[in-house]
Tab-separated table of C-alpha atoms and ligand atoms in Angstrom:
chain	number	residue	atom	x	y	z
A	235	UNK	CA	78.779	61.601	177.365
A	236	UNK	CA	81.266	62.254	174.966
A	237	UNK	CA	81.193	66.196	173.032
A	238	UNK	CA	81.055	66.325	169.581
A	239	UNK	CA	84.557	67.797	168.203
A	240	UNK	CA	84.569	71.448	167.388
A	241	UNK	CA	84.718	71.354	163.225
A	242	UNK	CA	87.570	73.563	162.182
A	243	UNK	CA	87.011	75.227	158.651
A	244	UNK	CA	90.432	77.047	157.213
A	245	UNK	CA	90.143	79.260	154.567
A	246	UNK	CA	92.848	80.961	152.708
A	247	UNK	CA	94.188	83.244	149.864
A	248	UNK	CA	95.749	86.572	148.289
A	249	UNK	CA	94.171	90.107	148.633
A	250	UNK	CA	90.711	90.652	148.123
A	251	UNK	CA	90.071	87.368	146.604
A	252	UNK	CA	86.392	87.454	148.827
A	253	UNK	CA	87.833	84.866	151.344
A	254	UNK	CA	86.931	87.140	154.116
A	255	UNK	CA	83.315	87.470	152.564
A	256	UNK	CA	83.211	83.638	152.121
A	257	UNK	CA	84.231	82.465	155.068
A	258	UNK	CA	81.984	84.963	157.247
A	259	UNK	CA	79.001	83.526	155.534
A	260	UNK	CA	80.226	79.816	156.039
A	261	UNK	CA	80.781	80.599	159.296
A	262	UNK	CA	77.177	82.011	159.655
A	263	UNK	CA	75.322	79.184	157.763
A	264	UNK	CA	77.024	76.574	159.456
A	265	UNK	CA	76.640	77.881	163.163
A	266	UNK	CA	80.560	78.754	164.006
A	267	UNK	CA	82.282	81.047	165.044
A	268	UNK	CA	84.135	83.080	162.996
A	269	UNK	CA	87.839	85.355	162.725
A	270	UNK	CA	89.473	86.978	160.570
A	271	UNK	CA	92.964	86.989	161.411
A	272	UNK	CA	94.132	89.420	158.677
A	273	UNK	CA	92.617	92.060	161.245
A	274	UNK	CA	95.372	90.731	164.171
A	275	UNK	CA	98.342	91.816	161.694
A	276	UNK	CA	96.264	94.817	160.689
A	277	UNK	CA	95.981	95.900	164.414
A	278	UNK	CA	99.654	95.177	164.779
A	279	UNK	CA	100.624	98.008	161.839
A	280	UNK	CA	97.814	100.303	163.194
A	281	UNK	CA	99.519	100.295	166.542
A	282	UNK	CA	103.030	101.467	165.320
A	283	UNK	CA	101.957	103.732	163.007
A	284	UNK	CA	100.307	105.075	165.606
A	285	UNK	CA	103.209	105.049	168.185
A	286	UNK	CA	105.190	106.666	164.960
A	287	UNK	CA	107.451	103.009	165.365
A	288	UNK	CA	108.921	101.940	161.332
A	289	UNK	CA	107.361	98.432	160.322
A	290	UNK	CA	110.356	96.703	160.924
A	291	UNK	CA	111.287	97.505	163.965
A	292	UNK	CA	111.019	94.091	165.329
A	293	UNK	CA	110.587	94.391	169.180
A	294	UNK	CA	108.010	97.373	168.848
A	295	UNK	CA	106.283	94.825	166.293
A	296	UNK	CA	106.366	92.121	168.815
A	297	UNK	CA	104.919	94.047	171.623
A	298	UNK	CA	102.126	95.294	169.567
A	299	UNK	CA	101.292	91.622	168.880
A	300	UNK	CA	101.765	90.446	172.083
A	301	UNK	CA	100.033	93.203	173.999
A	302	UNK	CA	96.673	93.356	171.041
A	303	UNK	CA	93.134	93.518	172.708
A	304	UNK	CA	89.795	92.817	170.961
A	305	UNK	CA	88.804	96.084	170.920
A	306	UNK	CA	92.188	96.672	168.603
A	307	UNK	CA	90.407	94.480	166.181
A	308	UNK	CA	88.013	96.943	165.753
A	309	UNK	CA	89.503	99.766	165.603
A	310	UNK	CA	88.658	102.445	162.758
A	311	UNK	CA	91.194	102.836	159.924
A	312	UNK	CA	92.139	99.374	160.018
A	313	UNK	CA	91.669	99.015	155.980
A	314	UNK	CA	93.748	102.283	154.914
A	315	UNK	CA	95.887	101.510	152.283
A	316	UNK	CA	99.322	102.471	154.736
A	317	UNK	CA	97.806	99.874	156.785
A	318	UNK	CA	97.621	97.058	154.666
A	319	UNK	CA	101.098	97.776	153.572
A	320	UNK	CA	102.408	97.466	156.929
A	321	UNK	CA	100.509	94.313	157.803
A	322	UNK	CA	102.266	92.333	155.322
A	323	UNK	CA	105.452	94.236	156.071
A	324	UNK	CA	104.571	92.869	160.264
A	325	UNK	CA	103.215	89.755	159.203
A	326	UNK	CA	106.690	88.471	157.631
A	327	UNK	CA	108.277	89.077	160.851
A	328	UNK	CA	108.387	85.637	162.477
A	329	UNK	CA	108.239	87.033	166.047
A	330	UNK	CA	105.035	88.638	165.445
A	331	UNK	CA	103.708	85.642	163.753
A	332	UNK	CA	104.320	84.011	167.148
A	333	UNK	CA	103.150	86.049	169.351
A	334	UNK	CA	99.864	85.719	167.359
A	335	UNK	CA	99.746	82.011	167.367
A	336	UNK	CA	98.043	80.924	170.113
A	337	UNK	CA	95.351	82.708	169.834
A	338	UNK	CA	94.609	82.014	166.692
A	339	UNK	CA	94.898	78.450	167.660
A	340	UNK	CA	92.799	78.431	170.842
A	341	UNK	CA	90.022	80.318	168.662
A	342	UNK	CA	86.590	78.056	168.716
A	343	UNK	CA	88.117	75.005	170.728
A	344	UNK	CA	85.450	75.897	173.223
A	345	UNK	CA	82.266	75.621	171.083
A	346	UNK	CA	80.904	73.994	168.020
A	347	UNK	CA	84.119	75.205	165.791
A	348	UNK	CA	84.849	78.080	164.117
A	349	UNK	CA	85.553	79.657	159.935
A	350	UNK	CA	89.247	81.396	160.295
A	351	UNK	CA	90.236	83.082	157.190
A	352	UNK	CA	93.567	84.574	156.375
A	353	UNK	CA	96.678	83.203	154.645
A	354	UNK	CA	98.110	80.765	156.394
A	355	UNK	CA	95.482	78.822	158.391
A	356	UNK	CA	95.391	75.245	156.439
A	357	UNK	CA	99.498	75.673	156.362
A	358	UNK	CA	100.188	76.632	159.806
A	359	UNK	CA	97.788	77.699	162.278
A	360	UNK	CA	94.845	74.501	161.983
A	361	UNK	CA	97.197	72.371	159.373
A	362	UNK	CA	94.576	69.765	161.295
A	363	UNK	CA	91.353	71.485	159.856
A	364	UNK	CA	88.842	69.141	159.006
A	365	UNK	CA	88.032	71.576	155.799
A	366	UNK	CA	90.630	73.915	153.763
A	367	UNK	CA	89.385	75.850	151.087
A	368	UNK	CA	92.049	77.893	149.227
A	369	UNK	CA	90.266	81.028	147.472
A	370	UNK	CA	91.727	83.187	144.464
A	371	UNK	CA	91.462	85.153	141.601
A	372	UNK	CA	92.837	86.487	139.137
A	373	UNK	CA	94.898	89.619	140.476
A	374	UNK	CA	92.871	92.289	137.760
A	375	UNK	CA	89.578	90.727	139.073
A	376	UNK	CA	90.931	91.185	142.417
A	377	UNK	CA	91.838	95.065	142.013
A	378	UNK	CA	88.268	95.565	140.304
A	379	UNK	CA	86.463	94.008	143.703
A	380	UNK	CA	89.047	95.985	145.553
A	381	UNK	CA	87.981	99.279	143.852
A	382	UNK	CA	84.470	98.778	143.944
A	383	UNK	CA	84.601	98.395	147.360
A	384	UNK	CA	86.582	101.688	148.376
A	385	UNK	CA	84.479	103.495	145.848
A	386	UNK	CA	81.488	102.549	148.056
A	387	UNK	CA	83.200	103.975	151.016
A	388	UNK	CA	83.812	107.203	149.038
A	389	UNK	CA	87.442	106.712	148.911
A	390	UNK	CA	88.501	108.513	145.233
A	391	UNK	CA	90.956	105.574	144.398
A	392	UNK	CA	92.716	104.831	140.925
A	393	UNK	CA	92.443	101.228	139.206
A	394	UNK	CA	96.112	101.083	138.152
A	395	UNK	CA	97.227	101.395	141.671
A	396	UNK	CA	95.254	99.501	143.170
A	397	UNK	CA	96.479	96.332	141.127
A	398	UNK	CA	99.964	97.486	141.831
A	399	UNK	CA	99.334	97.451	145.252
A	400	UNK	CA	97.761	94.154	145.302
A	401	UNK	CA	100.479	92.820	143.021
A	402	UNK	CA	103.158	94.560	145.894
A	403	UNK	CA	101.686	92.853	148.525
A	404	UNK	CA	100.871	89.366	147.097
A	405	UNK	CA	104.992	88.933	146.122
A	406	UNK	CA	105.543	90.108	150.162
A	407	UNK	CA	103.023	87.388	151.291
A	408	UNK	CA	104.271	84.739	148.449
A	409	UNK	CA	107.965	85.073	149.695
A	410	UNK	CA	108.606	85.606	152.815
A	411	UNK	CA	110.401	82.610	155.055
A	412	UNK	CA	107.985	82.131	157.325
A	413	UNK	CA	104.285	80.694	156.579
A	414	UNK	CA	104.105	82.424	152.847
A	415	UNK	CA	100.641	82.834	151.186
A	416	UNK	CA	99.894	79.180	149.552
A	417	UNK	CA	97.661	76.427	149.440
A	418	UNK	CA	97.537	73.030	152.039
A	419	UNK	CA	98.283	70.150	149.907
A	420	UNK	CA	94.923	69.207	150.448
A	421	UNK	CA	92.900	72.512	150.100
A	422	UNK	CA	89.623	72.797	148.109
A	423	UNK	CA	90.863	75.645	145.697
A	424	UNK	CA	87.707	78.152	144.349
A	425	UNK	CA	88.813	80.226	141.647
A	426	UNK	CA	85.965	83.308	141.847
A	427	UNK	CA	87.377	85.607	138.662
A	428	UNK	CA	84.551	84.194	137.064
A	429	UNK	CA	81.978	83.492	140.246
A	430	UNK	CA	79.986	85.588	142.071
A	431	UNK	CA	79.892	85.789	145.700
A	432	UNK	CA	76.292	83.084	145.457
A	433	UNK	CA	78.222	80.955	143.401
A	434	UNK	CA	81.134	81.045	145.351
A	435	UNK	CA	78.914	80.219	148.300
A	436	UNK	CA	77.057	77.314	147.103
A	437	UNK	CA	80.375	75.675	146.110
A	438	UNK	CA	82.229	76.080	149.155
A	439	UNK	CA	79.125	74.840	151.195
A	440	UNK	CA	78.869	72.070	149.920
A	441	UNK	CA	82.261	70.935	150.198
A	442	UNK	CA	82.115	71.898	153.795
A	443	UNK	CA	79.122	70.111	154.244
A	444	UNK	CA	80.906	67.074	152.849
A	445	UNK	CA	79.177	66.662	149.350
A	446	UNK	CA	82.455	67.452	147.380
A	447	UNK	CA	85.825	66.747	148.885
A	448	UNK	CA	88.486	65.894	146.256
A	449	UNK	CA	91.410	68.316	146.525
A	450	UNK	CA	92.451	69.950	143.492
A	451	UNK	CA	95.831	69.496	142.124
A	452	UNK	CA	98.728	72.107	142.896
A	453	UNK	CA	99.145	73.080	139.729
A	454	UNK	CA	95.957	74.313	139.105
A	455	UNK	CA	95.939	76.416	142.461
A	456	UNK	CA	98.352	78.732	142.512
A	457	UNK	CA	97.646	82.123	143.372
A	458	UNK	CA	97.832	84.542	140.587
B	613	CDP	O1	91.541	91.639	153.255
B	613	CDP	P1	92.855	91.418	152.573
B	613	CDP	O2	92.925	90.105	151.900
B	613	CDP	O3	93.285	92.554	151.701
B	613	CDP	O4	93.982	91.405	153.704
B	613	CDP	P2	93.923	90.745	155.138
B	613	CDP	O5	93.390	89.353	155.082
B	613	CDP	O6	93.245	91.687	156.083
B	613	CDP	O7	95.482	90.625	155.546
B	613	CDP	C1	96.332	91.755	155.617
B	613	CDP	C2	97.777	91.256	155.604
B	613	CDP	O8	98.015	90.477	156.784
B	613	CDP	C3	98.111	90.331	154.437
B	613	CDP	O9	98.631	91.017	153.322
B	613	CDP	C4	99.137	89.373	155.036
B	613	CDP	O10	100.458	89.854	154.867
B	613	CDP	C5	98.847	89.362	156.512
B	613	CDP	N1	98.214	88.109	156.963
B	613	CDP	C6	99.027	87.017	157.212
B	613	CDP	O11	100.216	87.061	156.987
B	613	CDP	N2	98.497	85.871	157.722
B	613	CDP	C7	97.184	85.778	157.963
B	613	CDP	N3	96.695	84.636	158.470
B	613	CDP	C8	96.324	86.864	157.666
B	613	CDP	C9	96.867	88.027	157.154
């Protein structure tokens, strides 16, 4: 009897543009598994801030990556603001990226499939994904979801720096050499500045589903 193929759904895009929020839901509606792989580069900063090792200090970098456990994924503090600095600062060294690749590619071969959301999925991890959705926004909607959210976690936080920060690390992902922050070719891009997270939803499920499949045009998908 021959088992149905696991369905692979990538989805991608900059800093708090809700991919993470999207693709946990898809993942949840559709019966998959899901990971966020932003947490795997998270875990790798954690680690050497922790071990007082810079961010570029490649082989420490590589270690961490190669030596991360699930309960790393976990961990508390993984969303502090020195954190997601260093993740993008780890996540443009190519050794780390590799260390972090198989994983990331064995991830749901075993089951029905699985959501994966991070930056680089449809590009380079599953390039083979049966569906690639490519989520943005516009970088000042972005820092407002962004501030909202730490507000809620009673984090006193300031607007303006915020956006830089988001600006900082969306040039760091945009740039570097190896797998930079963009859309597949043949991505289903969801601009949310001007969708809420139900709106967001229904669109991307029914593309996954099937009902809507045309990619949109590179031009009109670029990351702001
Ligand atoms: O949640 P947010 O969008 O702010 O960040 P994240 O998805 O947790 O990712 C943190 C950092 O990890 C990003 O700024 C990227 O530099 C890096 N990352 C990556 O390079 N490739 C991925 N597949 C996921 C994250």
């Amino acid at each position: 009897m021959s088992r149905a193929v696991p369905l692979i759904v990538a989805v991608d895009g900059p800093a708090a543009s809700g991919k993470t929020t999207l693709a946990r839901r898809l993942a949840r509606h559709f019966g998959l598994e899901f990971l966020d792989t932003g947490l795997l580069y998270r875990a790798v900063a954690r680690a050497l801030l922790d071990a007082g090792r810079s961010f570029d200090d490649v082989p420490a970098a590589a270690a961490a990556a190669a030596g991360l456990r699930a309960a790393d994924l976990s961990a508390p503090g993984l969303r502090d603001e020195a954190v997601s600095q260093g993740a993008s600062k780890v996540a443009a060294i190519p050794e780390v990226r590799h260390a972090l690749l198989a994983f990331q590619r064995r991830f749901g071969a075993g089951g029905r499939g699985a959501v994966l959301a991070g930056r680089d999925i449809g590009t380079v991890v599953r390039p083979d994904a049966a569906r690639k959705i490519f989520v943005t926004a516009s970088a000042e909607e972005r820092a407002r979801r962004r501030c909202k959210e730490l507000q809620a976690e009673n984090v006193a936080i300031i607007y303006e720096r915020v956006l830089e920060d988001l600006r900082e690390r969306d040039a760091r992902d945009q740039s570097r050499a190896v797998a930079p922050l963009l859309p597949a070719d043949d991505a289903f891009v969801i601009d949310t500045t001007d969708k809420d997270i139900e709106t967001a939803f229904a669109v991307a499920r029914a593309y996954v589903a099937g009902a809507s499949s045309a990619p949109a045009t590179q031009d009109s998908c670029r990351p702001v």
